[in-house]
Short mmCIF file of C-alpha atoms in Angstrom, two decimals:
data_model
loop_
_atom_site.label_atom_id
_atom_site.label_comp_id
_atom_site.label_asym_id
_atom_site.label_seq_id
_atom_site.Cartn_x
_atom_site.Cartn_y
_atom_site.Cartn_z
CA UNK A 1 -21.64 5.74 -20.78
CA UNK A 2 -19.20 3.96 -23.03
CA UNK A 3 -17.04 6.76 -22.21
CA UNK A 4 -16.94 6.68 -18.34
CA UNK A 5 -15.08 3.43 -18.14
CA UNK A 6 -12.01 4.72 -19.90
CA UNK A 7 -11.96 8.26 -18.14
CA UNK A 8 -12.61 6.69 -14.77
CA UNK A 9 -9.82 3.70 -15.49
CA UNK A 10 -7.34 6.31 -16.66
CA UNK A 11 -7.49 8.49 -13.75
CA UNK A 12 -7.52 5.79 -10.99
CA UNK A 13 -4.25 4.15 -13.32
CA UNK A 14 -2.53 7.47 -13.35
CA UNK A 15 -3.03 8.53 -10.22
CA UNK A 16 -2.26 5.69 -8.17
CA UNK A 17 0.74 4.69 -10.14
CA UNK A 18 2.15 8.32 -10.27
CA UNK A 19 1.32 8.60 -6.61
CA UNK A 20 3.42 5.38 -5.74
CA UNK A 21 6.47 6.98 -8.20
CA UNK A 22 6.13 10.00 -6.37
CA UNK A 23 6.19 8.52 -2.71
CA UNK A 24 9.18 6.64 -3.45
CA UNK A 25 11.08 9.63 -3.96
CA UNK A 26 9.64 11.02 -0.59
CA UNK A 27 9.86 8.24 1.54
CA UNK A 28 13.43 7.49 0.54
CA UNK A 29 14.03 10.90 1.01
CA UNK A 30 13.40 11.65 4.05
CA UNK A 31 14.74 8.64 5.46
CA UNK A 32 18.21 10.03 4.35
CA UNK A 33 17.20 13.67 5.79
CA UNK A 34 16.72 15.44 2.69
CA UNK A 35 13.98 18.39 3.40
CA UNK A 36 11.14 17.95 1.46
CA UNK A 37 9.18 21.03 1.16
CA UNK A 38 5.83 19.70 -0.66
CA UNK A 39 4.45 16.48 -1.81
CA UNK A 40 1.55 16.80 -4.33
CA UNK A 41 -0.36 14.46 -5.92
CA UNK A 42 -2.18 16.21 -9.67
CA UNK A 43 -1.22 19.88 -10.83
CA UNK A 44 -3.38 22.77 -10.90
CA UNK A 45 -5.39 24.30 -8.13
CA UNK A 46 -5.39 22.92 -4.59
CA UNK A 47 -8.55 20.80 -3.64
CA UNK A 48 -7.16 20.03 -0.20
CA UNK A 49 -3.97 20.64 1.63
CA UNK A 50 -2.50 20.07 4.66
CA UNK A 51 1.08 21.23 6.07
CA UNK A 52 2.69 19.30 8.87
CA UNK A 53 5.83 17.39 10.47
CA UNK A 54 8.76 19.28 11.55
CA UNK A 55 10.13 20.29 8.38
CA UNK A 56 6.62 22.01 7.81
CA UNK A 57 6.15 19.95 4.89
CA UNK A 58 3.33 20.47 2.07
CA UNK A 59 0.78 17.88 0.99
CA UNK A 60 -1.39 18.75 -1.50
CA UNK A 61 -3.88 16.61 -3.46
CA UNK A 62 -4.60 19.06 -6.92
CA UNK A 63 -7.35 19.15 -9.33
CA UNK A 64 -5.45 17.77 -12.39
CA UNK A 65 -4.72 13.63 -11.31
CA UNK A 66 -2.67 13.29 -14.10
CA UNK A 67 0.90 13.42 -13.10
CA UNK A 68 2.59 14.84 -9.28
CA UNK A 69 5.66 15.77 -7.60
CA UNK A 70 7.81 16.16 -4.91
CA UNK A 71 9.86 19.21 -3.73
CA UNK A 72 12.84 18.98 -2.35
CA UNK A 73 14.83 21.88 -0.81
CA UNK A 74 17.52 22.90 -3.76
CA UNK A 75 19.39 26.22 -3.22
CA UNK A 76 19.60 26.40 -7.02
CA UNK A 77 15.90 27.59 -6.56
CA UNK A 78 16.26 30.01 -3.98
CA UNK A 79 17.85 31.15 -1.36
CA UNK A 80 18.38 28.45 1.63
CA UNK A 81 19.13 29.34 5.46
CA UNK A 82 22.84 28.43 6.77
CA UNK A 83 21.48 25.92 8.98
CA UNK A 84 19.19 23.69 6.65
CA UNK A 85 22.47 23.68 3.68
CA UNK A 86 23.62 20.27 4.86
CA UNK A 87 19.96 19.13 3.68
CA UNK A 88 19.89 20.64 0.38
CA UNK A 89 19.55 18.47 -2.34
CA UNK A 90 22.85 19.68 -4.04
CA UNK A 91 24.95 19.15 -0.75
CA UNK A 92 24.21 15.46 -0.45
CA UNK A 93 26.38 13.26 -1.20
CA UNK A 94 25.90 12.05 -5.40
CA UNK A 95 25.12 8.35 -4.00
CA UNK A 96 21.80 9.97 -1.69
CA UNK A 97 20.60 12.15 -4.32
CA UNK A 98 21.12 8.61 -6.67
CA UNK A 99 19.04 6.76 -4.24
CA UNK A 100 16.11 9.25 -4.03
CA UNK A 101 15.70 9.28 -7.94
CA UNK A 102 16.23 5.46 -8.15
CA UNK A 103 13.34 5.38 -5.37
CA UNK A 104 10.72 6.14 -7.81
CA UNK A 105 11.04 3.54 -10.37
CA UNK A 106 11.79 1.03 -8.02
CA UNK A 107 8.70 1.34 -6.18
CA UNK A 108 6.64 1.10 -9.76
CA UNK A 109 8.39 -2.27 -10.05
CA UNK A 110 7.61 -2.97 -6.29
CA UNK A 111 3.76 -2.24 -6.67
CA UNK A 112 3.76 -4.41 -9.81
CA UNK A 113 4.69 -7.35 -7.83
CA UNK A 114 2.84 -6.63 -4.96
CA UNK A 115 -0.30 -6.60 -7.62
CA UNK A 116 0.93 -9.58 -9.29
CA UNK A 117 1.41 -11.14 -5.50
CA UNK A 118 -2.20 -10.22 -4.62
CA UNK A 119 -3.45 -11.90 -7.79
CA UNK A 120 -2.05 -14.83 -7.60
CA UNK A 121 -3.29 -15.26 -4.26
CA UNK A 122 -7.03 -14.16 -4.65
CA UNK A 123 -7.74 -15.54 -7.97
CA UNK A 124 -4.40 -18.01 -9.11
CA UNK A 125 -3.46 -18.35 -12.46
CA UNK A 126 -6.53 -19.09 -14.70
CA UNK A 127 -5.32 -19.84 -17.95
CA UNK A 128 -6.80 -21.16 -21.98
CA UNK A 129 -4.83 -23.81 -23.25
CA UNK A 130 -3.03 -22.71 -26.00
CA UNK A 131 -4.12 -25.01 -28.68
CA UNK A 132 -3.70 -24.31 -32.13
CA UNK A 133 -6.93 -23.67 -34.38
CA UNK A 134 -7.77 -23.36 -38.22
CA UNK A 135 -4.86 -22.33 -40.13
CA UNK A 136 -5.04 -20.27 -42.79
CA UNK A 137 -3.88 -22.19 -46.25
CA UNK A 138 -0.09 -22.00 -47.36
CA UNK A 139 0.43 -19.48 -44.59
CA UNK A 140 3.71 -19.07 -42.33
CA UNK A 141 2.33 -21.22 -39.23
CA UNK A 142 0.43 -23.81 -41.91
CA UNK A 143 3.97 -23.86 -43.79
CA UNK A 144 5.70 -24.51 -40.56
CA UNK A 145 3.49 -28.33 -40.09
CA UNK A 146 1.34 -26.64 -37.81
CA UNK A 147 -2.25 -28.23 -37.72
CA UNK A 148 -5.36 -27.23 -36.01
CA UNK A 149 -5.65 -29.08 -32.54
CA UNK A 150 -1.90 -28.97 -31.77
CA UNK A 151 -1.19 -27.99 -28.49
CA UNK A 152 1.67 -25.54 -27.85
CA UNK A 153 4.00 -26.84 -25.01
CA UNK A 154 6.85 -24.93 -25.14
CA UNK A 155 8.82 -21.87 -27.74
CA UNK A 156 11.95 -21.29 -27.56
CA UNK A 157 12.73 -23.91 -24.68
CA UNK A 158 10.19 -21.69 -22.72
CA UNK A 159 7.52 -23.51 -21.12
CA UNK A 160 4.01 -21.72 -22.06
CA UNK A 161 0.64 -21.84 -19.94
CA UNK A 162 -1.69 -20.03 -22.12
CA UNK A 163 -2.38 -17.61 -24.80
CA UNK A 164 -0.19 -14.85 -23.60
CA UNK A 165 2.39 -16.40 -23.22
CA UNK A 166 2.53 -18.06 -27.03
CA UNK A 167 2.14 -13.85 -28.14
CA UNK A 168 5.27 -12.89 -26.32
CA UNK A 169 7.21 -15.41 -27.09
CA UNK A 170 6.22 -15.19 -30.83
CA UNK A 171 6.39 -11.37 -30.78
CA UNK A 172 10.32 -11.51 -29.00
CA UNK A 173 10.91 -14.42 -32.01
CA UNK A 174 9.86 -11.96 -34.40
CA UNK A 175 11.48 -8.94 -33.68
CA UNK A 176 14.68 -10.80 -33.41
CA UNK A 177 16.11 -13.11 -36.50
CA UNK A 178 12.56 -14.12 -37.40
CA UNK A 179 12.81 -17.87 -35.82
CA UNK A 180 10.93 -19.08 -33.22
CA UNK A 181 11.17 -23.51 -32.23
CA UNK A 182 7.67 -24.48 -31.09
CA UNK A 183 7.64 -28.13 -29.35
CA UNK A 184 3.67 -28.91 -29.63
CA UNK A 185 1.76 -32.19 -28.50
CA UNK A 186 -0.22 -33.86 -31.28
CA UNK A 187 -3.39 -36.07 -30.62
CA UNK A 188 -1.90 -39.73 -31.54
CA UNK A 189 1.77 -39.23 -32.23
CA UNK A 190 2.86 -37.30 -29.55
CA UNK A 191 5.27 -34.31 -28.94
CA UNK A 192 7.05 -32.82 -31.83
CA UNK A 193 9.12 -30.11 -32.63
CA UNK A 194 8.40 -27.17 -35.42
CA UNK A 195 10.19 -24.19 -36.59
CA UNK A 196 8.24 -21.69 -37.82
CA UNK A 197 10.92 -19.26 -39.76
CA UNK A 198 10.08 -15.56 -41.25
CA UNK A 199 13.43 -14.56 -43.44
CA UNK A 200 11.90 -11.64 -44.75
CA UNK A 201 12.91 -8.24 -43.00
CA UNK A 202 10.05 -6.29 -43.71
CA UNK A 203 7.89 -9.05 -43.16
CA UNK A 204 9.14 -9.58 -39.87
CA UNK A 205 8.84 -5.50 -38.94
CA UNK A 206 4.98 -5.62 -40.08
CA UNK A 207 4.24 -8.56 -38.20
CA UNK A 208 5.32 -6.43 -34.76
CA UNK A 209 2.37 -3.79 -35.86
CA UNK A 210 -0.30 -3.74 -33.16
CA UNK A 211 -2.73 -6.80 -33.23
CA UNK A 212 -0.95 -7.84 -37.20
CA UNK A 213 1.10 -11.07 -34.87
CA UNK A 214 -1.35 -13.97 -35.68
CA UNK A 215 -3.24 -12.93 -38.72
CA UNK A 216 -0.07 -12.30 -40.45
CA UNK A 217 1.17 -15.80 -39.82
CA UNK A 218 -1.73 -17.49 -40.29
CA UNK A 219 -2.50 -18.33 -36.84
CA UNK A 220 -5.31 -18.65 -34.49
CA UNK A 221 -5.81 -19.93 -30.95
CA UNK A 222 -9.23 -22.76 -30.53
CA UNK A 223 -11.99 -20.73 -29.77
CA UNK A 224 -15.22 -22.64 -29.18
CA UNK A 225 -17.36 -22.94 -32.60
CA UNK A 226 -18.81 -19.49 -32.90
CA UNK A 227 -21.87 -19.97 -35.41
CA UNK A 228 -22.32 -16.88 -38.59
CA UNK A 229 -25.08 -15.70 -36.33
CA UNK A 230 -25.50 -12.16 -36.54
CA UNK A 231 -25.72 -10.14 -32.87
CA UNK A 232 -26.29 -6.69 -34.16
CA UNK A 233 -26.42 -5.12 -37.33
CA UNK A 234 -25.27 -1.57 -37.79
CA UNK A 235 -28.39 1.21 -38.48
CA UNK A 236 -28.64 1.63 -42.03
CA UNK A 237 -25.64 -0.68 -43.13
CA UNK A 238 -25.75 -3.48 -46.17
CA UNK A 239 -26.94 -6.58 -44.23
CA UNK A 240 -29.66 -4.44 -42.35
CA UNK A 241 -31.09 -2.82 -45.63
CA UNK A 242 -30.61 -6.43 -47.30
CA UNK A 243 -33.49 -7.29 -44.95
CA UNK A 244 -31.14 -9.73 -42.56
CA UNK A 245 -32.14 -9.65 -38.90
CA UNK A 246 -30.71 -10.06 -35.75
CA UNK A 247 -30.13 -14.45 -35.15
CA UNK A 248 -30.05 -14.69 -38.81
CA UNK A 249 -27.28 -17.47 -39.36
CA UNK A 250 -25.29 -17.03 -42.97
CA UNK A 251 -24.47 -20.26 -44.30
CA UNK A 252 -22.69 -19.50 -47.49
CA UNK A 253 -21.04 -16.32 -49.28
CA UNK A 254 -21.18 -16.68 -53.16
CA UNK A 255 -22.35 -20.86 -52.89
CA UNK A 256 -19.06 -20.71 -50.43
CA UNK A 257 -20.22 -22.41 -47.26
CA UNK A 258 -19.49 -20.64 -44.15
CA UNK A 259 -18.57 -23.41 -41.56
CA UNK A 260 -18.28 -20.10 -38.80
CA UNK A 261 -17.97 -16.62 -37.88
CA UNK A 262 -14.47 -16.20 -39.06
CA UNK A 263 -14.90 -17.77 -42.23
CA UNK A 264 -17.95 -15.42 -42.68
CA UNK A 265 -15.38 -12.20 -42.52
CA UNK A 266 -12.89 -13.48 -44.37
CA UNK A 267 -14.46 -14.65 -47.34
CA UNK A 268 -16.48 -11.52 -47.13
CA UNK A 269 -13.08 -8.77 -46.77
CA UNK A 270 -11.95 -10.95 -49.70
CA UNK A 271 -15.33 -9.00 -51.88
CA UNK A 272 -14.86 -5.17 -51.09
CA UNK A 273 -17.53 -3.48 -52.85
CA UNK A 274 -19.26 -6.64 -54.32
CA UNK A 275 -22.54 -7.72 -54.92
CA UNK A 276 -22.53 -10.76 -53.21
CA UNK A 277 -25.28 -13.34 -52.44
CA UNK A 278 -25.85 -14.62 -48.74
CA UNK A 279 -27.71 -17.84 -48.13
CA UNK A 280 -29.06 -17.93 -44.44
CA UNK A 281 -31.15 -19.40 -42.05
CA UNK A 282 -34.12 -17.53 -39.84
CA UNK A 283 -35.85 -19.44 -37.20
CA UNK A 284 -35.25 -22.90 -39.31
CA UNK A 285 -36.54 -21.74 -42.91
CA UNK A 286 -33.55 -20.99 -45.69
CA UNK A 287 -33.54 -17.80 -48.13
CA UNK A 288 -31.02 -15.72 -49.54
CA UNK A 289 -30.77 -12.03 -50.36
CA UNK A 290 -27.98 -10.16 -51.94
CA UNK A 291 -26.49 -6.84 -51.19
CA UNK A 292 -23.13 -4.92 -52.12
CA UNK A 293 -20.44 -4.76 -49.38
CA UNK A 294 -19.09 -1.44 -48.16
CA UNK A 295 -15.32 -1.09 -48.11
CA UNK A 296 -12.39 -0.25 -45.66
CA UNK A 297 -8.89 0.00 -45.89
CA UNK A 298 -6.66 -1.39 -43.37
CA UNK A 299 -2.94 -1.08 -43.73
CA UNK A 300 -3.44 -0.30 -47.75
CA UNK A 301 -5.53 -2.93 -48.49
CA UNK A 302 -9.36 -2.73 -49.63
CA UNK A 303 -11.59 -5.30 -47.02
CA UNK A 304 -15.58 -5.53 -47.45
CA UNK A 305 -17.84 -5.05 -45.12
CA UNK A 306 -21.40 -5.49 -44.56
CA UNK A 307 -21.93 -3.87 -41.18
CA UNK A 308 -22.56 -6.69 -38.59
CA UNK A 309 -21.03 -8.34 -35.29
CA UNK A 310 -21.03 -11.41 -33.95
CA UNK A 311 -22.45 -12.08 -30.68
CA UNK A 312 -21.66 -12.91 -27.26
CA UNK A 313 -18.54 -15.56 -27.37
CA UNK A 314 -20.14 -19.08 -26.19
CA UNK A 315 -18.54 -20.24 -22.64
CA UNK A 316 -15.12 -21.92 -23.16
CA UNK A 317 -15.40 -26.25 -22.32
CA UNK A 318 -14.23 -27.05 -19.47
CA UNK A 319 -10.80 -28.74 -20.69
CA UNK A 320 -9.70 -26.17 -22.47
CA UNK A 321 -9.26 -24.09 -19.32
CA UNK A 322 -5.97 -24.37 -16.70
CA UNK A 323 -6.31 -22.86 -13.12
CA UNK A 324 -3.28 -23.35 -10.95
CA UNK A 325 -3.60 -22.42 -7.20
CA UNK A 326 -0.18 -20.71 -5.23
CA UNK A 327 1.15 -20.87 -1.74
CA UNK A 328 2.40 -17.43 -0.34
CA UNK A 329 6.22 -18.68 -1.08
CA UNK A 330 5.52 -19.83 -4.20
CA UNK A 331 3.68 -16.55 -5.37
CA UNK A 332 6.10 -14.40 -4.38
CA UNK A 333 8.70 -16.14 -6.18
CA UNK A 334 6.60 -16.37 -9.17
CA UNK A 335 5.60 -12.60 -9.31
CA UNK A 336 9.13 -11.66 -8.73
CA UNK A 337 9.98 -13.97 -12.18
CA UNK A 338 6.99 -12.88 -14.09
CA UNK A 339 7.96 -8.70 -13.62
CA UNK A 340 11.49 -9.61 -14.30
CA UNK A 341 10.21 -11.41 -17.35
CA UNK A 342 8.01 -8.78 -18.39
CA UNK A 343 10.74 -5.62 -17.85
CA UNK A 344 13.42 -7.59 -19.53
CA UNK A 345 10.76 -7.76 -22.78
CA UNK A 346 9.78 -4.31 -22.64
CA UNK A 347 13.61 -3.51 -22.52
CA UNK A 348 14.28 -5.84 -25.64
CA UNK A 349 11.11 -4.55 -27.68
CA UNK A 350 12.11 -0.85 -26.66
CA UNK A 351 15.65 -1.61 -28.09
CA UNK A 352 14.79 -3.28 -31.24
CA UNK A 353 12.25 -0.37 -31.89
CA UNK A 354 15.22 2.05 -31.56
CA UNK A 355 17.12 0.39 -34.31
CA UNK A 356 13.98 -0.61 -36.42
CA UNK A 357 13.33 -4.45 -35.58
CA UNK A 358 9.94 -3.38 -34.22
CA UNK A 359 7.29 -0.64 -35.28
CA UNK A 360 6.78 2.40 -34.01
CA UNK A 361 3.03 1.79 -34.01
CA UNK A 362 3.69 0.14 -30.42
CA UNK A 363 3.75 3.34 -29.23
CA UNK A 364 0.07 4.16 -27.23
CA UNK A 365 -0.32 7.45 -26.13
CA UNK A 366 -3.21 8.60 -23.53
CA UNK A 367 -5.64 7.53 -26.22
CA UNK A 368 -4.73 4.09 -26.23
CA UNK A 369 -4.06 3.92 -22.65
CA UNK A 370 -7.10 5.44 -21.69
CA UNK A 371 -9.53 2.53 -23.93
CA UNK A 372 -7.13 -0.25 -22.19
CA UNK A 373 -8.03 1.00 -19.09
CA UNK A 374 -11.49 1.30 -19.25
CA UNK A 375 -11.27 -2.23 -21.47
CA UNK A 376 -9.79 -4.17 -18.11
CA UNK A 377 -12.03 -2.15 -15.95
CA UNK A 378 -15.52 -3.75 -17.57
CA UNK A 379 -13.74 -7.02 -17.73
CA UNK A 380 -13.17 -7.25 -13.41
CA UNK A 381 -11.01 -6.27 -11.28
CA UNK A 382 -8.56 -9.23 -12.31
CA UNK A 383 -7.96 -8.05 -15.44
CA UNK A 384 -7.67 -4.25 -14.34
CA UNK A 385 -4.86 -5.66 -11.86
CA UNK A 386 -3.21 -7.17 -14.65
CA UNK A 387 -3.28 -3.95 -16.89
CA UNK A 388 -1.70 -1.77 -13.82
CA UNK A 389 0.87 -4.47 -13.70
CA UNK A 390 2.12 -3.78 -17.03
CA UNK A 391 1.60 0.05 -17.00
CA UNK A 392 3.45 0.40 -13.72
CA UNK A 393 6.32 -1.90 -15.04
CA UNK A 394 6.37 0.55 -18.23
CA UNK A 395 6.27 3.99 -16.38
CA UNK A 396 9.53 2.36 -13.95
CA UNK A 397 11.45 1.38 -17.43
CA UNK A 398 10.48 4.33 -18.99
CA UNK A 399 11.42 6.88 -15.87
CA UNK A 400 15.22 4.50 -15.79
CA UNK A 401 15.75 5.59 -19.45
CA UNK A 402 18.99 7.77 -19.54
CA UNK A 403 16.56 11.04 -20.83
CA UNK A 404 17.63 14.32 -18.65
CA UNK A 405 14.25 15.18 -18.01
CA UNK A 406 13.64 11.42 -16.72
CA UNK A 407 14.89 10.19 -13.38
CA UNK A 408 17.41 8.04 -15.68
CA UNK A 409 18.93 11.33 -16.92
CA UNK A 410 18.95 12.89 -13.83
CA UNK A 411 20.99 9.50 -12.22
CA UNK A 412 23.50 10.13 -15.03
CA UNK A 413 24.07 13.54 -14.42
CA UNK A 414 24.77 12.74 -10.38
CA UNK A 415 26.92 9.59 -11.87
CA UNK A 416 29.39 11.92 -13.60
CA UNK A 417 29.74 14.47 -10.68
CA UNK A 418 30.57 11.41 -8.52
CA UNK A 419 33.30 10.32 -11.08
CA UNK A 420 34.60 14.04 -11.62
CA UNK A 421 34.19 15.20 -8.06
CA UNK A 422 32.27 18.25 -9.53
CA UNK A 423 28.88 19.25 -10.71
CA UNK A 424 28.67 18.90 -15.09
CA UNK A 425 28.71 23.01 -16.33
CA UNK A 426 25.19 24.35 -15.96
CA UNK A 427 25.29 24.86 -20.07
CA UNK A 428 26.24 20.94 -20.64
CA UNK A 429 23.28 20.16 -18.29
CA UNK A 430 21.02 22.83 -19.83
CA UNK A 431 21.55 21.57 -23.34
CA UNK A 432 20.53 17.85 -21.84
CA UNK A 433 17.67 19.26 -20.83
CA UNK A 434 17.02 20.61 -24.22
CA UNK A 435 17.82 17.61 -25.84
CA UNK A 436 15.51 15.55 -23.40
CA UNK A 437 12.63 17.95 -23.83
CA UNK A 438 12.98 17.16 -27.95
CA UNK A 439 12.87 13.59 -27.56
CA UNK A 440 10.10 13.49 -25.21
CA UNK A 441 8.11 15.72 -27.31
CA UNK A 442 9.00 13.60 -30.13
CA UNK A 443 7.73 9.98 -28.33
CA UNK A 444 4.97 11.84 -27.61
CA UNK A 445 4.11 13.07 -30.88
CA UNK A 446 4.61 9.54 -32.02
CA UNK A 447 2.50 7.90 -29.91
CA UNK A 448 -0.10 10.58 -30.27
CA UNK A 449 -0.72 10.20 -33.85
CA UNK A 450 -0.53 6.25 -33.60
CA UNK A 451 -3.54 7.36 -31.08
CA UNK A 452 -5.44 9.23 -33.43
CA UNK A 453 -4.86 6.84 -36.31
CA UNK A 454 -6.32 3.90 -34.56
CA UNK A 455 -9.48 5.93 -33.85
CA UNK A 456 -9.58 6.62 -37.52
CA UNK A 457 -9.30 2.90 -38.36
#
């Protein structure tokens, strides 16, 4: 069962999104009277198909969802009849055959919006406040004259709603020169202005590592107080053959109190290995028992562990929670700004991760993808919305990339016959094809083994 949700939220993902790349390129196609000879959605063997229209065309729905394609007639495939040359893909003008390729993408960024439309006007814009909770001591934020209950108004002159917005506007900061202005309100004394300033290169490229943003500067978002109350213990770990229970409450690590669940995991990764002593409560009567932690390593460094989560998160008050409500003007302008927004960031994090600003770790591969997926799909359907979003957005910048075997490529190509007034040599565009295969293969490989190493911890 924990397995379904990711399989099932991968395929719908991938084969609704590919299916809208893929009818772009059809639709605009045969609106400029190209002949398109099939139009399948998955590879492999046929599970139904249908051929109809006047150009005979072929639909196909396959038993592979993961990817599709349409056919165009192209005489450097085969042999074409006199009278159907004129709708050859090669014989159209360079500015047609520019249009059909630019079709696809574009209609990934047009189903974005239309989901980000549709969202705003079924469920508006429910946002947490993005208030600023314990610091860690003499860390970047804490340094910066941060303190716990600020709440963040605006970085970089951006206005900010909630929590994701802070996290890209820290994460663009942070990639870039490493300074980000934060204009906060403060209970009693009113707005103020912080920089909060990371010099240090490397420093900077470690913070862009996957989910390393806000522990590496110290930083964390008010959550509502989340007790050391254990929710489930893992089968034969420390804390379960220590004795501890399910509800058990730790109250101090070593004489340490533990004021809450955080605390609890950081003062215990600080004792990999360790006999340490808990003090807890059960059902109102306090012991203690000690046990020796287990130990991980994350990023090189030795954590302890005694094999428990937390449970459920209590509701969030009230106050701390924004909902804004949108016309059908205002959502549509708003969804058009927040997928410009978005592209334009996952063009600038692409770019820096070219030249080294951020890590390669970014990279997910179907892995990754596929947990997201079935991640957004438990949450509700809001939240599964908001995940296609962003995955359609990436698969339209990714297809515009100027890789031969990409759309992007393949716009380039018909770009320099336009300007030369002949087709490139077949072994020029053969060796781009080689060269785009490599580079594929290598972003794949990438992302692949970031994939496997995040199952591996």
């Amino acid at each position: 069962m924990n397995l379904l949700w990711p399989i099932l939220g991968f395929l719908v993902a991938v084969s609704l999104l590919v299916t809208v790349h893929e009818f772009g390129h059809y639709w605009v196609a045969r609106r400029l009277g190209f002949k398109v000879l099939k139009f399948s959605v998955g590879f492999g063997p046929a599970l139904w198909r249908r051929v109809s229209g006047e150009d005979q065309t072929e639909y196909v729905l396959a038993a592979l969802p993961l990817g599709g394609y349409v056919k165009l007639l192209d005489e450097r495939e085969g042999p074409v009849e006199l009278d159907q040359l004129h709708r050859s893909f090669t014989r159209k003008p360079p500015w047609q055959r520019i249009l059909v390729l630019l079709a696809g993408p574009c209609f990934n960024f047009g189903f974005a919006i239309l989901l980000l439309f549709g969202s705003l006007i079924m469920f508006g814009s429910p946002e947490l406040r993005p208030v600023v909770g314990k610091l860690a001591p003499q860390s970047i934020a804490a340094r910066s004259g941060l303190q716990e209950g600020d709440e963040i108004l605006q970085l970089q002159g951006h206005n900010v709603a909630g929590h994701g917005d802070v996290l890209m506007g820290l994460i663009d900061a942070m990639s870039n020169d490493g300074v980000a202005q934060i204009q906060i309100k403060r209970a009693g004394s009113g707005e103020r202005t912080f920089e909060l300033r990371v010099a240090d290169t490397e420093l900077r490229h470690s913070l862009t590592e996957p989910a390393a943003l806000l522990p590496g500067l110290g930083l964390r978002f008010w959550t509502p107080p989340m007790p050391a109350t254990i929710g489930s213990l893992e089968n034969n770990g420390p804390a379960q053959r220590a004795g501890l229970r399910v509800g058990d409450q730790i109250t101090a690590v070593d004489g340490i109190a533990v004021d809450d669940f955080p605390a609890l995991v950081d003062l215990i990764s600080a004792r990999p290995s360790r006999v340490v002593r808990l003090d807890y409560q059960r059902a109102g009567v306090s012991a203690s028992v000690q046990l020796r932690t287990t130990e991980d390593v994350f990023k090189g460094q030795a954590l302890g562990r005694i094999r428990i989560q937390m449970p459920l998160l209590p509701p969030w008050p009230a106050q701390m929670l924004t909902q804004r409500h949108y016309g059908v003007i205002e959502a549509f302008v708003v969804s058009n700004q927040r997928a410009w927004q978005m592209t334009l960031l996952q063009a600038r994090m692409f770019a820096r991760m070219i030249v080294g600003q951020v890590s390669l770790k970014n990279l997910s591969g179907p892995l990754s993808i596929a947990q997201y997926a079935g991640d957004s799909a438990r949450s509700g359907i809001n939240d599964f919305i908001s995940f296609l979003v962003v995955i359609s957005l990436s698969l339209g910048f990714l297809n515009l990339l100027p890789i031969p075997m990409l759309d992007g490529g393949q716009i380039v190509y018909q770009l320099a016959e336009w300007i030369k007034g002949s087709p490139l040599p077949e072994r020029l565009q053969a060796l781009g094809q080689q060269i785009g295969i490599a580079l594929l293969l290598l972003l794949m490989s990438v992302a692949i083994f970031n994939d496997v190493a995040r199952q591996l911890g």
